[in-house]
C-alpha positions as YAML, in Angstrom:
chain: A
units: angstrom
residues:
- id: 1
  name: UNK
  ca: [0.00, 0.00, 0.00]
- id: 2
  name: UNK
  ca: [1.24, 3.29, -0.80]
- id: 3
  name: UNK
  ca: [2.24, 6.04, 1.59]
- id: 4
  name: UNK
  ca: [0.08, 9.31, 1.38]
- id: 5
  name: UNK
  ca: [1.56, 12.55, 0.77]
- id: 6
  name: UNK
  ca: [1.60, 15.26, 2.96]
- id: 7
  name: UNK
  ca: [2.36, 18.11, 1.42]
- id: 8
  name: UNK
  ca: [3.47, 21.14, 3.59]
- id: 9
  name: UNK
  ca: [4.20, 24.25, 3.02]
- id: 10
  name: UNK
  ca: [6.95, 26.45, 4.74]
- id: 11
  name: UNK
  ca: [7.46, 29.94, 5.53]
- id: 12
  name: UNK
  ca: [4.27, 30.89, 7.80]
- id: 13
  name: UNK
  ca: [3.68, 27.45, 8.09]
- id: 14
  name: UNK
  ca: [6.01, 26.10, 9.75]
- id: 15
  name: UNK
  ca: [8.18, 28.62, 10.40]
- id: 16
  name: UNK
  ca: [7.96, 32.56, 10.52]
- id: 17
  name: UNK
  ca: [8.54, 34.68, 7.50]
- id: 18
  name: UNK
  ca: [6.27, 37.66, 7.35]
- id: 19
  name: UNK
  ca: [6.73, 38.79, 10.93]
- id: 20
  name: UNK
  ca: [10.97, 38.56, 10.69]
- id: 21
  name: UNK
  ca: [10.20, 40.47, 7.49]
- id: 22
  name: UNK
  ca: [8.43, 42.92, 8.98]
- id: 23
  name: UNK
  ca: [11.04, 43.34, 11.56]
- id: 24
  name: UNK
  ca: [13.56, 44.11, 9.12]
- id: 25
  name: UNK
  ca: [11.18, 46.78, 7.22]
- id: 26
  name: UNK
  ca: [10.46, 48.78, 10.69]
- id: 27
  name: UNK
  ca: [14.23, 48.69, 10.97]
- id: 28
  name: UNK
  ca: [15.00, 50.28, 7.64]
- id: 29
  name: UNK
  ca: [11.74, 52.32, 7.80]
- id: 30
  name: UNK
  ca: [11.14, 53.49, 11.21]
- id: 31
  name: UNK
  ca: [8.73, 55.98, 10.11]
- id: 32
  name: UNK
  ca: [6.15, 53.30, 8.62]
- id: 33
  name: UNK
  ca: [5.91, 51.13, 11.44]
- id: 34
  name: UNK
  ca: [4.42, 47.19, 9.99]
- id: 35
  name: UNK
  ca: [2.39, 45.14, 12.41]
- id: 36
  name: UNK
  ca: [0.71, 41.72, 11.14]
- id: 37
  name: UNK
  ca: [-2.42, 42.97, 11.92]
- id: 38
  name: UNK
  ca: [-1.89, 45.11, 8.72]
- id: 39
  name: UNK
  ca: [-1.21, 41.86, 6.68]
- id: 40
  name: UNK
  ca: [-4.87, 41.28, 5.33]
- id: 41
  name: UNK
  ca: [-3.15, 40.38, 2.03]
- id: 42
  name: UNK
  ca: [-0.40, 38.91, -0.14]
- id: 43
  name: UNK
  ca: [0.08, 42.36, -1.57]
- id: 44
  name: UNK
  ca: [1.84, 44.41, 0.85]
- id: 45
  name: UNK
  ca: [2.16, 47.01, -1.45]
- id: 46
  name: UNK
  ca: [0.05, 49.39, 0.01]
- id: 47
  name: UNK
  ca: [1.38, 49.38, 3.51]
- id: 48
  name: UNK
  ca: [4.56, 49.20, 3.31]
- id: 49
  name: UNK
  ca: [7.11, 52.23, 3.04]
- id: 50
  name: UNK
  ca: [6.88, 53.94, -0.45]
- id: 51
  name: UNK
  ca: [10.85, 53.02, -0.94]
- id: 52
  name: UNK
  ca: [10.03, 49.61, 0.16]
- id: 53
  name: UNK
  ca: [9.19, 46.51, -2.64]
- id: 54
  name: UNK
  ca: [9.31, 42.82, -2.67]
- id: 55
  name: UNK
  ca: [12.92, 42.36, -3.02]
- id: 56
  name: UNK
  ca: [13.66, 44.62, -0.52]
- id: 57
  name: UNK
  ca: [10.95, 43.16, 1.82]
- id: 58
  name: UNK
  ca: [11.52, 39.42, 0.98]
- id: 59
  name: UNK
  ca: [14.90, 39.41, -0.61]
- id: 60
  name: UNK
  ca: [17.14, 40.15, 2.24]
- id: 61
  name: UNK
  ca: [20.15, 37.72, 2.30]
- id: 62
  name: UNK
  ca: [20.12, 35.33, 5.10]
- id: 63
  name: UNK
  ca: [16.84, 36.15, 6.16]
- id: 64
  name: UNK
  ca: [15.19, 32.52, 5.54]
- id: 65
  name: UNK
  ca: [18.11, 30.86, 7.82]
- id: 66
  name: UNK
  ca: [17.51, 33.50, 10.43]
- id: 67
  name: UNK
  ca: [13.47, 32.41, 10.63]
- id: 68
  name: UNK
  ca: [11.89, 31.01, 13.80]
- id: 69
  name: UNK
  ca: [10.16, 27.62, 14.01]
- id: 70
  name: UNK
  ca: [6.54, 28.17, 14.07]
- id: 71
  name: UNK
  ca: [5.89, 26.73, 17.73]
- id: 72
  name: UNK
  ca: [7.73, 24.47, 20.07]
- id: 73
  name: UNK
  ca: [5.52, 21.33, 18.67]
- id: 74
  name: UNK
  ca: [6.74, 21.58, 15.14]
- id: 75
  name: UNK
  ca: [9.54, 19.17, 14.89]
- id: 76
  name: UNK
  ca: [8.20, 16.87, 16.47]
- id: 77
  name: UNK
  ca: [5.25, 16.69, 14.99]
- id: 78
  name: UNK
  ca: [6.30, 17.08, 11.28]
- id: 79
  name: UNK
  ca: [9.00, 13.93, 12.09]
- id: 80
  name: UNK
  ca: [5.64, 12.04, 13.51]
- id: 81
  name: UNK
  ca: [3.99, 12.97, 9.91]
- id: 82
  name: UNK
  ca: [7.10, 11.65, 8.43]
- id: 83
  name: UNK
  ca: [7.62, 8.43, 10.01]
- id: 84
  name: UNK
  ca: [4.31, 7.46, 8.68]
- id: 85
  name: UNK
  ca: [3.27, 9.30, 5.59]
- id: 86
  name: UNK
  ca: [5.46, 10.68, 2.45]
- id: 87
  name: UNK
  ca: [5.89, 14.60, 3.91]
- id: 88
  name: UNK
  ca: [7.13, 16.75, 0.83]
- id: 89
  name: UNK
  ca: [7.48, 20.54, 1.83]
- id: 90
  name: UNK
  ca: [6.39, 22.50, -1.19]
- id: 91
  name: UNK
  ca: [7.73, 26.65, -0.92]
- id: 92
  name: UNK
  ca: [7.17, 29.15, -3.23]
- id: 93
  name: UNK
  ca: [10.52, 30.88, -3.41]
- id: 94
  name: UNK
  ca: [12.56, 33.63, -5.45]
- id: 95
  name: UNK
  ca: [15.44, 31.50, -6.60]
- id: 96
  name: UNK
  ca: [18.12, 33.09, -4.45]
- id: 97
  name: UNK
  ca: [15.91, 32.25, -1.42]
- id: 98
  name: UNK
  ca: [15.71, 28.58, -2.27]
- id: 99
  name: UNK
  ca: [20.02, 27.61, -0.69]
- id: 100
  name: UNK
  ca: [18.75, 29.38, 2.44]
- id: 101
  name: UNK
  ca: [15.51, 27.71, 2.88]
- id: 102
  name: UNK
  ca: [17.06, 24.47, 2.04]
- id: 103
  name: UNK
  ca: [19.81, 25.38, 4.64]
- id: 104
  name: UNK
  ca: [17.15, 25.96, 7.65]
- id: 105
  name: UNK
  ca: [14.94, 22.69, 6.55]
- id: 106
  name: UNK
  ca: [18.48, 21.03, 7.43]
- id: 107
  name: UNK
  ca: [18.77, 22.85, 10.60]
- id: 108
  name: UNK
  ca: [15.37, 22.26, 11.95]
- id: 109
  name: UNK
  ca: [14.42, 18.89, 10.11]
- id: 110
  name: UNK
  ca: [17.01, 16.89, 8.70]
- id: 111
  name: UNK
  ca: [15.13, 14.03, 8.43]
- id: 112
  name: UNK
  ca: [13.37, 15.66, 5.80]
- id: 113
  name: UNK
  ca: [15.27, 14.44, 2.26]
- id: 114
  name: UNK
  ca: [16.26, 16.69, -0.56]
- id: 115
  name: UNK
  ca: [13.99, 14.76, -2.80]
- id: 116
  name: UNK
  ca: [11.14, 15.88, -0.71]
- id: 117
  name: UNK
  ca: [11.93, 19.57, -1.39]
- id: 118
  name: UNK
  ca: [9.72, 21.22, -4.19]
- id: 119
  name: UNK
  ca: [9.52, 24.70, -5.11]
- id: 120
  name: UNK
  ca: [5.84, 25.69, -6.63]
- id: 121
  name: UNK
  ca: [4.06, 28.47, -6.36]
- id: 122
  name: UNK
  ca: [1.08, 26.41, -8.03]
- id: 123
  name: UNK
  ca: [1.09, 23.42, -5.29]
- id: 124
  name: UNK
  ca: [-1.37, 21.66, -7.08]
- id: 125
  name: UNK
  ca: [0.06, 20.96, -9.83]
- id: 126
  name: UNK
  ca: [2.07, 18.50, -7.58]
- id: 127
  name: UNK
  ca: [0.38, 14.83, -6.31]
- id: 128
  name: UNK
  ca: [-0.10, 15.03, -2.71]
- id: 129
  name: UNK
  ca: [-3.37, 13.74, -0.26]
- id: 130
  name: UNK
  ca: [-3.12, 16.25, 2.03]
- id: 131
  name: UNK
  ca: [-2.44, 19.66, 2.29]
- id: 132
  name: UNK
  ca: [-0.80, 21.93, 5.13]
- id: 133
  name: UNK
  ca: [-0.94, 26.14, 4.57]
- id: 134
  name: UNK
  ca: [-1.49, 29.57, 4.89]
- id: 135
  name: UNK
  ca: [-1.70, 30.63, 0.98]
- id: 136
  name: UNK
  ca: [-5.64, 31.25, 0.33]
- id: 137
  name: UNK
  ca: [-4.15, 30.74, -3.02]
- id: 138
  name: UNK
  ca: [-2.71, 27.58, -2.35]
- id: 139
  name: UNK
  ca: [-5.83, 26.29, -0.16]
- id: 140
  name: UNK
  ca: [-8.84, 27.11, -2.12]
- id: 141
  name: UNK
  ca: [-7.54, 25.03, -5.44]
- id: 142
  name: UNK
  ca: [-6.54, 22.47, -3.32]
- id: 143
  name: UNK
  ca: [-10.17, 22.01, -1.89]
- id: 144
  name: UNK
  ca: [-11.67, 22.63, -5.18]
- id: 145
  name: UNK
  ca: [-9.64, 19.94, -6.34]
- id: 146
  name: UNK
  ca: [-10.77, 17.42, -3.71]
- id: 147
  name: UNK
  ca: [-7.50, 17.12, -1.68]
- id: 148
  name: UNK
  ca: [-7.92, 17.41, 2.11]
- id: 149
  name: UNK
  ca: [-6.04, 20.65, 3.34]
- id: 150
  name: UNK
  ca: [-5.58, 22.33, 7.13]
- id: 151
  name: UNK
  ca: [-4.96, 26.01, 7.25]
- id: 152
  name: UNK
  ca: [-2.97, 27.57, 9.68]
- id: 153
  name: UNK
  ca: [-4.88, 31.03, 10.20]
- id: 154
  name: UNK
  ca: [-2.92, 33.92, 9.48]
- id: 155
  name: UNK
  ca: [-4.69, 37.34, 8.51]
- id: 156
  name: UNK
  ca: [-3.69, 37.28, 5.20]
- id: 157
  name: UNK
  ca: [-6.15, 34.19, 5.29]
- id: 158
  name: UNK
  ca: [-9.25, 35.57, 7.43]
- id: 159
  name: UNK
  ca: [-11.71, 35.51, 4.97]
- id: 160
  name: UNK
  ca: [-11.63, 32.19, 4.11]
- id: 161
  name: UNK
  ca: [-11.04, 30.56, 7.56]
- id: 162
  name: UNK
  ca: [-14.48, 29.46, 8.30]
- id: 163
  name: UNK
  ca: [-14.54, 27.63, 4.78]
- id: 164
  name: UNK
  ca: [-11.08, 25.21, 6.23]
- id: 165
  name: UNK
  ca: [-9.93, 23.38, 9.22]
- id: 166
  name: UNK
  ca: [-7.86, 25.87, 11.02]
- id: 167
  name: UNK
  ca: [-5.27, 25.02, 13.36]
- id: 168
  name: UNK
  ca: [-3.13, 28.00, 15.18]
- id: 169
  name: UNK
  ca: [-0.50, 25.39, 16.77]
- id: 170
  name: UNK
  ca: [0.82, 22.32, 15.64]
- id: 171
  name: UNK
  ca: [0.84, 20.56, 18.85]
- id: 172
  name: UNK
  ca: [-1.38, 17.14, 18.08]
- id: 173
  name: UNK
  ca: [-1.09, 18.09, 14.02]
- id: 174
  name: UNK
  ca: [-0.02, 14.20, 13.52]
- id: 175
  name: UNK
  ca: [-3.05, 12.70, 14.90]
- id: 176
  name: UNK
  ca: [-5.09, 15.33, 12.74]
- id: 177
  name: UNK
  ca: [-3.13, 14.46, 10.00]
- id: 178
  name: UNK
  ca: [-3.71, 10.60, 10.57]
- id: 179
  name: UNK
  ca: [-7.56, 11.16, 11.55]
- id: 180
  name: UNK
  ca: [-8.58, 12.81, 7.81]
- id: 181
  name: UNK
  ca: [-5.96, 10.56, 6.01]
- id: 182
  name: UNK
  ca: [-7.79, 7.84, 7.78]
- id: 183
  name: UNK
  ca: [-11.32, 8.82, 7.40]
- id: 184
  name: UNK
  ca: [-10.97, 9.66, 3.78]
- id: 185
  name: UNK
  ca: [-9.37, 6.11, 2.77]
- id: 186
  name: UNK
  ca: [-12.40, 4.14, 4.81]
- id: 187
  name: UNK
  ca: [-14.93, 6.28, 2.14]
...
């Protein structure tokens, strides 16, 4: 019997982009203070400092090995999912990001193989059972294409939180995981 695949996603998923991101713009702009509160959407364009822009916000180098884990449950649970499904983290990620988020997957979860390590914007264009994310762009296909999916609620994502199993901590995430794997294979 085959394994199913989990596919998760990374920054603000299981580890902390926007808000280091944010610290870095109130440091270079300390007149156009950011809050994640403010982050009701993927385009930050209106809130951030007029001098600011993607690269500047997201392109900083190093700033994907400097990220925090997303909560003390993480590891542990993501090498829980591994030991008994196929876990392949799928990032979206400017291609100078992708050595440094490659570098921090080794630092938190090494048990995690290169082979398992997509980049896609598009996640579903990729074969997985399961998915685990903030993107609404990356959850609503998914549902509409019939794959199970867990948000993690950020506020990027409030408008479509009632629509998708929310979870704000990943502390018992492998017995979720297992639970809707398990349901969905006795249908």
């Amino acid at each position: 019997m085959r394994k199913h695949i989990v596919a998760i996603d990374m920054d603000d998923t299981i580890c902390h982009l926007v808000p280091k991101a944010i610290h870095y713009h109130n440091l270079q702009f300390p007149d156009r203070q950011l809050t994640m509160d403010q982050m009701i959407s993927f385009d930050m364009t209106g809130i951030w400092h007029p001098e600011c822009n993607e690269d500047l916000f997201f392109g900083r180098p190093g700033l994907y090995e400097e990220l925090e884990i997303f909560d003390e449950h993480t590891v542990e649970e993501m090498r829980k999912i591994a030991k008994d499904h196929d876990v392949i983290i799928v990032t979206a990620a400017r291609p100078s990001s992708v050595p440094e988020k490659w570098n921090w997957l080794q630092r938190w979860m090494p048990f995690i193989p290169f082979e398992n390590f997509f980049v896609a914007k598009r996640k579903t264009l990729l074969d997985f059972d399961l998915l685990i994310d903030d993107g609404p762009h990356n959850l609503l296909p998914a549902k509409e294409a019939g794959r199970l999916t867990i948000g993690i609620p950020r506020p990027w994502n409030a408008p479509i939180q009632e629509q998708f199993l929310m979870r704000d901590s990943w502390e018992g995430m492998s017995e979720l995981v297992n639970r809707l794997l398990a349901e969905r294979s006795a249908r």
